[in-house]
Amino acid sequence: MNVIVDATSRGFVENDWVGRTLAIGDEVRIGVSLPDPRCVMPSLAQQDLPRDPRILKALAQHNRIDVAGALYPCAGVYAVAQSTGPIHRGDRISLV
């Protein structure tokens, strides 16, 4: 369900992926459909991490994006599988 990309650029690089396709390894292609609006969940305590309301505040300050006509703090993107296959740590990822 989740793919974490180690990008060479800084910032919210995934914002530029919307409307494009990510190629992962030799087989997988996912179409990036929209930014991921965030609710309070990233700010809540998670296993060994304490509650931290600064997370959502930072997103609201640095990456507030228009999604369906309203501004939301976003991090990550939603994508739809176009072709499936195995994904391995270290696979090459490119925009096509």
XYZ file of C-alpha atoms in Angstrom:
96
model
C 0.000 0.000 0.000
C 2.869 2.386 0.664
C 5.995 3.127 -1.307
C 8.637 5.382 0.191
C 10.813 7.115 -2.389
C 14.280 8.383 -1.540
C 14.324 11.505 -3.720
C 17.465 13.495 -4.438
C 15.637 16.838 -4.389
C 14.465 18.584 -1.231
C 10.953 19.598 -0.338
C 7.633 18.134 -1.398
C 8.827 16.744 -4.734
C 5.759 14.518 -5.005
C 3.620 17.576 -5.776
C 5.121 17.577 -9.286
C 4.187 13.918 -9.844
C 0.409 14.484 -10.026
C -0.870 13.572 -13.483
C 2.269 11.570 -14.276
C 3.248 7.915 -14.044
C 5.886 6.450 -11.754
C 7.820 3.483 -13.127
C 9.091 1.237 -10.328
C 11.514 -1.488 -11.315
C 10.893 -3.311 -14.584
C 7.153 -3.918 -14.345
C 5.252 -1.658 -11.982
C 3.631 1.529 -13.223
C 1.445 3.703 -11.015
C -0.489 6.756 -12.098
C -0.243 9.580 -9.575
C -3.725 10.994 -9.188
C -3.734 13.614 -6.425
C -1.909 15.005 -3.391
C -2.623 13.271 -0.068
C -4.500 15.651 2.258
C -3.518 14.978 5.851
C -5.747 14.956 8.898
C -4.668 14.894 12.526
C -3.428 11.253 12.388
C 0.270 12.051 11.673
C 0.251 14.249 14.790
C -1.018 11.510 17.123
C 1.222 9.179 19.097
C 2.434 6.284 16.922
C 4.030 3.276 18.663
C 7.221 4.727 20.197
C 6.671 8.252 18.822
C 4.930 10.822 21.029
C 2.033 13.034 19.957
C 3.376 16.043 18.032
C 0.894 18.670 16.767
C 3.771 20.519 15.063
C 3.683 17.975 12.221
C 0.290 19.048 10.883
C 1.100 22.712 11.570
C 4.296 22.418 9.503
C 2.387 20.845 6.608
C -0.231 23.590 6.782
C 2.502 26.229 6.704
C 4.744 24.715 4.009
C 2.576 22.521 1.793
C -1.040 23.622 1.689
C -2.482 22.520 -1.665
C -5.794 22.967 -3.456
C -7.492 19.560 -3.547
C -11.015 19.547 -5.007
C -11.456 23.281 -4.441
C -10.211 23.555 -0.849
C -6.752 24.045 0.663
C -5.372 21.124 2.680
C -2.032 20.358 4.355
C -0.587 17.573 2.193
C 2.219 15.028 2.279
C 2.553 12.201 -0.208
C 0.266 11.329 -3.100
C -2.480 8.911 -4.024
C -1.764 6.660 -6.979
C -3.517 3.957 -8.995
C -1.804 0.797 -10.238
C -1.550 0.723 -14.024
C 0.593 -2.427 -14.175
C 1.538 -4.654 -11.272
C 4.521 -6.762 -10.358
C 7.122 -7.223 -7.643
C 8.732 -4.212 -5.980
C 12.086 -4.574 -4.256
C 14.062 -2.264 -2.017
C 16.507 -0.392 -4.226
C 14.421 -0.633 -7.417
C 14.943 2.242 -9.809
C 12.049 4.729 -9.839
C 11.462 7.213 -12.629
C 8.724 9.481 -13.931
C 7.396 8.566 -17.360
